[in-house]
Every structure is written in structure tokens, then in C-alpha cells.
Short mmCIF file of C-alpha atoms in Angstrom, two decimals:
data_model
loop_
_atom_site.label_atom_id
_atom_site.label_comp_id
_atom_site.label_asym_id
_atom_site.label_seq_id
_atom_site.Cartn_x
_atom_site.Cartn_y
_atom_site.Cartn_z
CA MET A 1 82.92 -4.32 -93.84
CA GLU A 2 82.59 -7.03 -96.51
CA THR A 3 78.95 -7.37 -97.54
CA ILE A 4 77.92 -11.19 -98.15
CA PHE A 5 74.31 -11.15 -98.12
CA ASN A 6 73.83 -10.32 -101.63
CA ASN A 7 75.07 -13.33 -103.06
CA THR A 8 72.00 -14.86 -104.66
CA GLN A 9 74.01 -17.56 -106.36
CA VAL A 10 75.00 -19.26 -102.60
CA ALA A 11 71.58 -17.77 -101.16
CA PHE A 12 69.41 -20.07 -103.77
CA ALA A 13 71.88 -22.88 -104.77
CA LEU A 14 69.76 -25.64 -103.63
CA LYS A 15 66.68 -24.22 -105.46
CA THR A 16 65.39 -25.51 -108.81
CA ASP A 17 64.26 -22.92 -111.52
CA THR A 18 60.90 -24.21 -110.53
CA GLU A 19 61.44 -23.68 -106.74
CA LEU A 20 62.71 -20.26 -107.37
CA GLU A 21 59.69 -19.31 -109.63
CA ARG A 22 57.34 -20.66 -106.74
CA ALA A 23 59.22 -18.46 -104.32
CA TYR A 24 58.81 -15.47 -106.67
CA PHE A 25 55.43 -16.10 -106.87
CA LEU A 26 54.54 -16.65 -103.23
CA PHE A 27 56.43 -13.43 -102.25
CA LYS A 28 54.33 -11.37 -104.93
CA MET A 29 51.30 -12.56 -103.44
CA ILE A 30 52.54 -11.94 -99.92
CA ASP A 31 53.51 -8.58 -100.76
CA ASN A 32 49.91 -7.51 -101.34
CA GLU A 33 48.40 -6.91 -98.02
CA PRO A 34 44.73 -7.21 -99.10
CA LEU A 35 45.33 -10.39 -100.92
CA VAL A 36 47.04 -12.03 -97.95
CA ARG A 37 43.61 -10.77 -96.06
CA ILE A 38 41.33 -12.55 -98.45
CA GLY A 39 43.59 -15.58 -98.81
CA THR A 40 43.53 -16.27 -95.18
CA ALA A 41 39.94 -16.01 -94.88
CA VAL A 42 39.33 -18.29 -98.03
CA THR A 43 42.09 -20.68 -96.80
CA ASN A 44 40.37 -20.85 -93.08
CA PHE A 45 36.78 -21.29 -94.77
CA ALA A 46 37.83 -23.93 -96.74
CA LEU A 47 39.57 -25.97 -94.16
CA LYS A 48 36.77 -25.48 -91.77
CA ALA A 49 34.41 -26.80 -94.89
CA HIS A 50 36.60 -29.71 -95.24
CA LEU A 51 36.94 -28.83 -98.87
CA PRO A 52 39.79 -30.40 -101.10
CA VAL A 53 42.49 -27.88 -100.69
CA GLU A 54 45.27 -29.42 -98.92
CA GLY A 55 47.14 -30.77 -101.88
CA LEU A 56 47.27 -27.12 -103.18
CA ILE A 57 48.49 -25.51 -100.02
CA ARG A 58 51.06 -28.58 -99.58
CA ALA A 59 52.31 -27.81 -103.21
CA THR A 60 52.68 -24.22 -102.56
CA VAL A 61 53.17 -22.20 -99.33
CA PHE A 62 53.37 -25.30 -97.32
CA ASP A 63 56.49 -26.76 -99.11
CA HIS A 64 58.07 -23.20 -99.24
CA PHE A 65 57.69 -22.69 -95.51
CA CYS A 66 57.90 -26.35 -94.08
CA GLY A 67 59.93 -29.28 -93.95
CA GLY A 68 57.24 -31.71 -94.16
CA VAL A 69 53.99 -33.45 -92.40
CA ASN A 70 56.23 -35.26 -90.15
CA GLU A 71 59.62 -35.57 -88.80
CA GLU A 72 60.82 -38.24 -91.04
CA ASP A 73 59.38 -36.21 -94.08
CA CYS A 74 62.01 -33.46 -92.95
CA LEU A 75 65.20 -35.58 -93.29
CA SER A 76 65.58 -35.18 -97.05
CA VAL A 77 65.36 -31.36 -96.55
CA VAL A 78 67.77 -31.37 -93.77
CA ASP A 79 70.17 -33.36 -95.47
CA LYS A 80 70.07 -31.26 -98.51
CA MET A 81 70.66 -27.97 -96.38
CA PHE A 82 73.69 -29.67 -94.52
CA THR A 83 75.32 -30.09 -97.99
CA LYS A 84 75.80 -26.28 -97.65
CA ASP A 85 76.52 -26.23 -93.89
CA VAL A 86 73.26 -25.43 -93.12
CA SER A 87 71.75 -26.90 -89.84
CA SER A 88 68.20 -27.57 -88.96
CA VAL A 89 66.04 -27.19 -85.87
CA LEU A 90 63.15 -29.35 -86.30
CA ASP A 91 59.72 -27.37 -85.26
CA TYR A 92 56.77 -29.19 -84.64
CA SER A 93 54.51 -25.94 -85.60
CA VAL A 94 50.92 -26.86 -84.52
CA GLU A 95 49.57 -24.37 -82.58
CA GLY A 96 46.39 -23.35 -80.38
CA LYS A 97 45.63 -26.88 -79.00
CA GLU A 98 43.83 -26.96 -75.47
CA GLU A 99 43.50 -30.76 -74.80
CA GLU A 100 45.66 -32.82 -72.59
CA GLU A 101 46.08 -35.55 -74.91
CA GLN A 102 47.32 -32.81 -77.65
CA PHE A 103 49.98 -31.63 -75.08
CA ASP A 104 51.21 -35.24 -74.28
CA ALA A 105 51.46 -35.81 -78.46
CA ALA A 106 53.58 -32.59 -78.38
CA LEU A 107 55.64 -33.77 -75.55
CA GLU A 108 56.33 -37.41 -77.40
CA MET A 109 57.06 -35.44 -80.84
CA THR A 110 59.49 -33.08 -78.87
CA LEU A 111 61.17 -35.96 -77.27
CA LYS A 112 61.52 -37.58 -80.61
CA THR A 113 62.97 -34.47 -81.95
CA VAL A 114 65.42 -34.65 -79.21
CA GLU A 115 66.37 -38.01 -80.30
CA PHE A 116 67.10 -36.90 -83.95
CA ALA A 117 69.27 -34.32 -82.68
CA GLU A 118 71.36 -36.56 -80.68
CA GLU A 119 71.59 -38.82 -83.95
CA LYS A 120 72.02 -36.23 -86.70
CA LYS A 121 75.02 -33.63 -86.65
CA ALA A 122 72.50 -31.40 -89.02
CA ILE A 123 70.33 -31.19 -86.15
CA PRO A 124 72.08 -28.98 -83.26
CA PHE A 125 68.91 -27.98 -81.35
CA ALA A 126 65.68 -29.21 -80.54
CA VAL A 127 62.69 -26.82 -80.04
CA PHE A 128 59.12 -26.41 -78.40
CA LYS A 129 56.56 -23.84 -77.59
CA PRO A 130 55.47 -23.36 -73.90
CA THR A 131 51.94 -23.53 -75.05
CA GLY A 132 52.75 -26.69 -76.89
CA LEU A 133 52.84 -28.31 -73.48
CA GLY A 134 49.79 -26.29 -71.78
CA ARG A 135 46.99 -24.29 -71.89
CA PHE A 136 47.50 -20.47 -72.69
CA ASP A 137 45.10 -19.52 -70.01
CA LEU A 138 46.69 -21.40 -67.33
CA TYR A 139 50.19 -19.65 -68.07
CA THR A 140 48.36 -16.27 -67.71
CA LYS A 141 46.85 -17.04 -64.39
CA ILE A 142 49.92 -18.10 -63.18
CA GLY A 143 51.84 -15.08 -64.70
CA GLU A 144 49.32 -12.69 -63.00
CA LYS A 145 49.96 -14.53 -59.64
CA LYS A 146 45.92 -15.45 -59.52
CA PRO A 147 45.35 -18.61 -57.00
CA LEU A 148 44.71 -21.87 -58.84
CA THR A 149 41.73 -24.42 -58.30
CA ILE A 150 43.02 -28.00 -57.08
CA GLU A 151 42.37 -29.12 -60.69
CA GLU A 152 44.52 -26.31 -62.33
CA GLN A 153 47.32 -26.90 -59.91
CA LYS A 154 47.14 -30.58 -60.99
CA GLU A 155 47.18 -29.39 -64.52
CA TRP A 156 50.18 -27.13 -64.14
CA ASN A 157 51.88 -29.95 -62.65
CA ARG A 158 51.90 -32.03 -65.66
CA VAL A 159 52.80 -28.89 -67.51
CA VAL A 160 55.89 -28.73 -65.05
CA ALA A 161 56.36 -32.44 -65.45
CA ARG A 162 56.49 -32.27 -69.50
CA PHE A 163 59.10 -29.09 -69.29
CA ASP A 164 61.32 -31.36 -67.04
CA LEU A 165 61.00 -34.46 -68.97
CA ILE A 166 62.03 -32.77 -72.21
CA CYS A 167 64.88 -30.63 -70.39
CA LYS A 168 66.10 -33.65 -68.62
CA THR A 169 66.10 -35.84 -71.91
CA ALA A 170 68.03 -33.21 -73.55
CA HIS A 171 70.69 -32.82 -71.03
CA ALA A 172 70.99 -36.31 -70.75
CA LYS A 173 71.87 -36.54 -74.72
CA ASN A 174 73.74 -33.42 -75.22
CA VAL A 175 71.33 -31.67 -77.02
CA ALA A 176 70.93 -27.86 -76.86
CA LEU A 177 66.92 -26.90 -76.44
CA LEU A 178 65.36 -23.72 -77.60
CA ILE A 179 62.24 -22.64 -75.91
CA ASP A 180 60.07 -20.23 -77.94
CA GLY A 181 58.83 -17.08 -76.51
CA GLU A 182 55.01 -15.93 -76.85
CA GLU A 183 52.96 -13.17 -75.71
CA SER A 184 53.72 -11.18 -72.74
CA TRP A 185 50.67 -11.78 -70.84
CA MET A 186 51.65 -15.47 -70.51
CA GLN A 187 55.14 -15.29 -70.81
CA ASP A 188 56.01 -14.49 -66.93
CA ALA A 189 54.83 -17.86 -65.99
CA ALA A 190 56.84 -19.54 -68.93
CA ASP A 191 60.27 -17.43 -67.97
CA ASP A 192 59.62 -18.76 -64.30
CA LEU A 193 59.73 -22.30 -65.64
CA VAL A 194 62.45 -22.03 -67.96
CA THR A 195 64.96 -20.43 -65.23
CA GLU A 196 63.83 -23.37 -63.40
CA MET A 197 65.02 -25.58 -66.08
CA MET A 198 68.21 -23.53 -66.24
CA ARG A 199 69.22 -23.97 -62.89
CA LYS A 200 68.78 -27.49 -62.96
CA TYR A 201 70.14 -28.47 -66.34
CA ASN A 202 72.66 -25.48 -67.20
CA LYS A 203 75.12 -26.53 -64.55
CA GLU A 204 77.89 -27.35 -67.06
CA LYS A 205 77.02 -25.28 -70.05
CA ALA A 206 73.95 -23.84 -71.75
CA ILE A 207 71.67 -26.69 -72.52
CA VAL A 208 68.50 -24.99 -72.05
CA PHE A 209 67.72 -21.65 -74.05
CA ASN A 210 65.17 -19.40 -73.25
CA THR A 211 63.75 -16.81 -75.86
CA LEU A 212 64.16 -12.97 -75.51
CA GLN A 213 61.64 -11.10 -77.86
CA LEU A 214 63.38 -7.58 -78.11
CA TYR A 215 60.55 -5.56 -79.43
CA ARG A 216 59.92 -5.67 -75.54
CA TRP A 217 61.81 -2.52 -73.84
CA ASP A 218 61.57 -4.44 -70.46
CA ARG A 219 64.06 -7.42 -71.51
CA PHE A 220 67.44 -5.88 -70.88
CA ASP A 221 66.51 -5.55 -67.30
CA TYR A 222 65.02 -9.10 -67.27
CA LEU A 223 68.20 -10.36 -68.77
CA LYS A 224 70.56 -8.70 -66.14
CA LYS A 225 68.52 -9.68 -63.20
CA LEU A 226 68.69 -13.41 -64.72
CA GLN A 227 72.33 -12.94 -64.92
CA ASP A 228 72.82 -11.99 -61.12
CA GLN A 229 70.62 -14.97 -60.49
CA ALA A 230 72.70 -17.24 -62.44
CA LYS A 231 75.92 -15.95 -61.03
CA THR A 232 74.74 -16.38 -57.43
CA GLU A 233 73.16 -19.90 -58.32
CA GLY A 234 75.92 -21.41 -60.59
CA PHE A 235 74.16 -21.93 -64.09
CA PHE A 236 74.68 -20.97 -67.38
CA ILE A 237 72.38 -18.97 -69.68
CA GLY A 238 71.27 -19.71 -72.87
CA MET A 239 69.17 -17.17 -74.85
CA LYS A 240 67.58 -16.97 -78.46
CA LEU A 241 67.25 -13.29 -79.48
CA VAL A 242 64.37 -12.46 -81.67
CA ARG A 243 62.86 -9.41 -82.60
CA GLY A 244 59.38 -10.61 -81.79
CA ALA A 245 55.87 -11.86 -83.36
CA TYR A 246 52.98 -10.48 -81.60
CA MET A 247 53.36 -6.96 -81.84
CA GLU A 248 49.88 -6.07 -83.16
CA LYS A 249 48.18 -8.29 -80.56
CA GLU A 250 50.18 -6.96 -77.59
CA ILE A 251 49.43 -3.22 -78.62
CA LYS A 252 45.90 -3.97 -78.71
CA ARG A 253 45.64 -5.91 -75.52
CA ALA A 254 47.41 -3.04 -74.04
CA GLN A 255 45.23 -0.45 -75.10
CA GLU A 256 42.03 -2.53 -74.26
CA ASN A 257 43.02 -3.57 -70.91
CA GLY A 258 44.52 0.30 -70.09
CA TYR A 259 48.19 -0.68 -69.42
CA PRO A 260 51.39 0.80 -70.90
CA THR A 261 52.33 -1.12 -74.10
CA PRO A 262 55.40 -3.66 -73.40
CA ILE A 263 56.25 -2.84 -77.09
CA CYS A 264 59.30 -0.24 -77.85
CA GLU A 265 57.87 2.92 -79.27
CA SER A 266 59.56 2.32 -82.81
CA LYS A 267 60.96 0.12 -85.24
CA GLU A 268 64.33 2.04 -84.70
CA ALA A 269 63.95 1.34 -80.75
CA THR A 270 63.65 -2.17 -81.19
CA ASP A 271 66.67 -2.58 -83.46
CA ALA A 272 68.55 -0.45 -81.12
CA ASN A 273 67.19 -2.82 -78.06
CA TYR A 274 68.29 -5.85 -79.97
CA ASP A 275 71.70 -4.71 -80.76
CA LYS A 276 72.32 -3.60 -77.30
CA ILE A 277 71.64 -6.84 -76.09
CA MET A 278 73.23 -8.96 -78.73
CA ILE A 279 76.60 -6.92 -77.76
CA TYR A 280 76.00 -7.40 -73.93
CA MET A 281 75.68 -11.04 -74.54
CA MET A 282 78.83 -11.27 -76.68
CA ASP A 283 80.65 -9.37 -73.94
CA HIS A 284 79.69 -12.20 -71.32
CA LEU A 285 80.21 -15.59 -73.30
CA ASP A 286 81.90 -16.96 -70.14
CA THR A 287 78.56 -17.56 -68.86
CA MET A 288 76.06 -17.04 -71.58
CA SER A 289 75.20 -18.76 -75.10
CA ILE A 290 73.60 -16.96 -77.89
CA PHE A 291 70.98 -17.87 -80.62
CA VAL A 292 70.97 -15.11 -83.10
CA GLY A 293 67.37 -15.40 -84.31
CA THR A 294 67.35 -12.59 -86.88
CA HIS A 295 66.28 -11.73 -90.71
CA ASN A 296 67.89 -8.34 -90.18
CA GLU A 297 71.03 -7.87 -92.35
CA LEU A 298 72.44 -5.06 -90.09
CA SER A 299 72.27 -6.89 -87.03
CA SER A 300 73.78 -9.96 -88.74
CA TYR A 301 76.60 -8.03 -89.83
CA LYS A 302 77.09 -6.34 -86.44
CA ALA A 303 77.27 -10.07 -85.01
CA ILE A 304 79.72 -10.87 -87.38
CA GLU A 305 81.99 -7.65 -86.57
CA LEU A 306 81.62 -8.58 -83.04
CA ILE A 307 83.11 -11.97 -83.67
CA LYS A 308 85.95 -10.72 -85.59
CA THR A 309 86.86 -7.89 -83.28
CA LYS A 310 86.55 -10.31 -80.18
CA GLY A 311 89.06 -12.58 -81.90
CA LEU A 312 86.42 -15.40 -81.66
CA SER A 313 86.22 -18.43 -83.92
CA LYS A 314 83.52 -18.24 -86.87
CA ASN A 315 82.19 -21.63 -85.55
CA ASP A 316 82.37 -20.76 -81.83
CA ASN A 317 79.59 -23.15 -80.38
CA ARG A 318 78.28 -20.60 -78.22
CA ILE A 319 77.27 -18.39 -80.92
CA TRP A 320 74.59 -19.28 -83.59
CA PHE A 321 72.64 -17.76 -86.29
CA GLY A 322 69.12 -18.60 -87.00
CA GLN A 323 66.29 -18.15 -89.58
CA LEU A 324 63.03 -19.52 -90.78
CA TYR A 325 62.92 -21.74 -93.54
CA GLY A 326 61.61 -20.38 -96.73
CA MET A 327 63.04 -16.84 -95.53
CA SER A 328 66.20 -14.66 -95.67
CA ASP A 329 68.17 -17.50 -97.54
CA ASN A 330 70.55 -14.85 -98.46
CA ILE A 331 71.76 -14.60 -94.65
CA SER A 332 71.51 -18.38 -93.87
CA PHE A 333 73.58 -19.57 -96.60
CA ASN A 334 76.00 -16.85 -97.12
CA LEU A 335 76.71 -16.98 -93.30
CA ALA A 336 77.20 -20.85 -93.89
CA GLU A 337 79.53 -20.40 -96.73
CA ASN A 338 81.79 -18.10 -94.55
CA GLY A 339 82.01 -20.54 -91.91
CA TYR A 340 79.37 -19.31 -89.47
CA ASN A 341 76.96 -21.79 -87.32
CA VAL A 342 73.77 -21.31 -88.84
CA ALA A 343 70.60 -23.43 -88.22
CA LYS A 344 67.21 -22.86 -90.26
CA TYR A 345 63.95 -23.39 -88.16
CA LEU A 346 62.11 -26.00 -90.12
CA PRO A 347 58.51 -26.40 -89.23
CA PHE A 348 56.70 -29.39 -89.50
CA GLY A 349 53.26 -31.00 -88.78
CA PRO A 350 50.06 -31.99 -90.70
CA VAL A 351 48.96 -29.32 -93.26
CA ARG A 352 45.68 -28.82 -91.73
CA ASP A 353 47.34 -28.25 -88.26
CA VAL A 354 50.11 -26.17 -89.30
CA MET A 355 47.77 -23.52 -91.12
CA PRO A 356 47.41 -21.00 -88.07
CA TYR A 357 51.61 -21.27 -88.00
CA LEU A 358 51.69 -20.38 -92.10
CA ILE A 359 48.81 -17.81 -91.97
CA ARG A 360 51.29 -16.04 -88.93
CA ARG A 361 54.13 -16.24 -91.59
CA ALA A 362 52.26 -14.51 -94.09
CA GLU A 363 50.97 -11.73 -91.91
CA GLU A 364 54.12 -11.03 -90.49
CA ASN A 365 55.89 -10.71 -94.05
CA THR A 366 53.20 -8.23 -94.88
CA SER A 367 53.72 -6.43 -91.91
CA VAL A 368 57.28 -6.16 -91.25
CA ALA A 369 58.41 -2.96 -93.60
CA GLY A 370 61.04 -4.33 -96.19
CA GLN A 371 61.01 -7.95 -95.73
CA THR A 372 59.00 -8.93 -98.51
CA SER A 373 60.33 -6.60 -100.85
CA ARG A 374 63.82 -7.58 -100.19
CA GLU A 375 63.03 -11.23 -100.64
CA LEU A 376 61.35 -10.32 -104.04
CA ASN A 377 64.65 -8.19 -105.17
CA LEU A 378 66.88 -11.16 -104.28
CA LEU A 379 64.95 -13.62 -106.04
CA LYS A 380 64.47 -11.28 -109.15
CA ALA A 381 68.34 -10.82 -109.16
CA GLU A 382 68.76 -14.53 -109.10
CA ARG A 383 66.26 -15.06 -111.91
CA VAL A 384 68.12 -12.82 -114.15
CA ARG A 385 71.58 -14.31 -113.12
CA ARG A 386 70.16 -17.60 -114.10
CA LYS A 387 69.06 -16.39 -117.37
CA SER A 388 71.97 -14.53 -118.37
CA ARG A 389 73.97 -17.71 -117.63
CA LYS A 390 71.56 -19.62 -120.08
CA LEU A 391 72.23 -17.08 -123.09
#
């Protein structure tokens, strides 16, 4: 197969020389695991002590991985990427909130991003996290089938109402909606709720998308059971496929609580699981739509090959590729250059509130074998290319 992901001129076409150097500096830092740990601890301390570090964070790691501090702030980035046919998914990346007022604020922000998606061709999806709309521990209690108190039931009813309002609005405005996956011990409750939304709003096509975290070995069985339900009840399935973001937490909790780990036994097993489910969904596009969320080149090439061998259009709207802003530009921009549907997750929110997301990003890059070194090699290659061009 023709290799397309090594074209750094296409990958970094939108980056100025200064932005390229900043990216190189950041990934050099992330490549050093002890430095990431120290930097994370220092940043958390500085923010908790209210030291004036937000400007420094904004000028470095924030602007590389985030679109802005609010939705309006993101629009220049959205428009700029769309000049290269790379779409955006505005992702309100404020994590770890626990109060009803904060959940209502996240609801309003998500509804606003649905409106943005309706108005702008460059924003084909809206997105939210289940725990953006309700307490983590409440999802966990429901997933474990524990009885709720009267107050907890009222609280859960409010969570359901927030979900329903967003999904109903997305359906009315014909905007596809991605719902992120989280830790396995709260995910059962979220899965059941998302399935209910699919039953209501995916009657004509996939509007509501759940997320399959495919470092979990049980997700293929889950998908097939959902497929049986969808056939019986007459709704379409939308799924975002990712490998997963909480592996260390998952393994640690399983060990501490004495149950089998939900995580595949190896990276190779995870890769095989990802590709198997991607192939399965591609075989069932009559009832499924797929968002191929991956930074893995081999999985991306496999998806390209499937599209080709099945005689599908490159821009078939049932198939989208997605990567995170600030990462894997070689995949995103080269896919778009070759005519495929691509959307970058574009996180936004106040600098202080988005720091948990940014810290998780840095830790994931450090722990995923080869991710940071690949980014560095591509950035090095583009630096060399630009220098040779100037000679």
C-alpha cells in the first residue's frame, strides 16, 4: 500500500517555524518521563497556590493542545484547519467537577457547541463526557446495581434529563454527537443511558455515538449484543473507536479489588481487538457508522484499505477518522489531503480548569510506547526540510 503519513510538508503546513519549534520543544519535554512527573507536580502546586503561571501555560502546552479558553476563541483554529479540509470537534475539556451548577454549565456549553456544529460545516460533530453531566460516583453506584437514595434518584433523573436534552437538540439540528468513554467501573451506567438515547434518536441514522475503548477485551461481545438489540428495536449504531485512556488506573483498581483486569493482556492484543472491531463495523455499515479515533498508523492504513476494497467513497459520511489536536498531524492532514473525512478533537476551556486534561495528555504520551518519539522524528524531518529549502 502507498504510504502517505510520512509527508511532513502536508502534516505541518499550517505551523509557522515558531510553532514548529514549540512543538519540538514540548515533545522533547514529554519524552522525559521524570520531567513529566516533576512538571506535573510543580504545575499543580503553582495552580493551587494561585501563582501567576497561567500565561506561561497558555503560551506553551495549552496553545499546542487546546483551541482556546472558550468556544469563540476556537473559531480561528477551526477555520484555519478547515482550509486543509480538516474538520473540528469542539471539546469542552473541563474535568473532575462534582456540583450541580457545574453540570448545568457543562450542559449549556455542550448545547452551544451543538449550535456551532449546525452553523459551521467545519464542525461536523458535538461531544461531551458523561461525567461532565453527573457525578462519577453516581454512575458507579448505578452501574453496580446498588439501590439509590431518594435524593440520588432525583440527582440521576437530572443527569438523564441533561443527556436527553443534548441528544434531542442534536437530533433536531441533524448534528452527530460523540459521547466519550470513561473508566470501566462507571461505564455500564453510561452505556445503558447512551443506548437509550440511540433508541430514541437513531431511528433514521446514527446521530448519537457511544465510545468503545478497545483496550477492554469485552467490547466485541458488548457491540454484538447492542447490534442484536438495534436490529430488534430498529435503530442505528454510532460508535467512536479508541484504544483507551485509563489503562494504569484500570489495572490498579482491578488488583486492589481482586477482580480480573478488563484490559487486554498486551499492546498487541489491544491492537488486534481494535482492528477486529473496526473491520466488523465496516462490514455492517448498513446499520452502523464509525468514528475511527486513532493515532495508530497501521490501523489507519487498515481502514483505508477496507474503504478501498469495499468500493466505498473516501468521504462516505458513515466513516470518519479522528485525532487529538496537537498530535498525529501526519495522520490527520495527510488523510484529509487524500480525500478522507477527518476531524480533530479541539479541547477548550479556562486554562486552570483544563489542566487535568493537559496533564493526562502528557502522561499518556509518556506511557504510550513510540508515540512521542514518532512525533519528534516527524518534527525533526520537517525542520530539516524547511532548513534545506532556505539554503
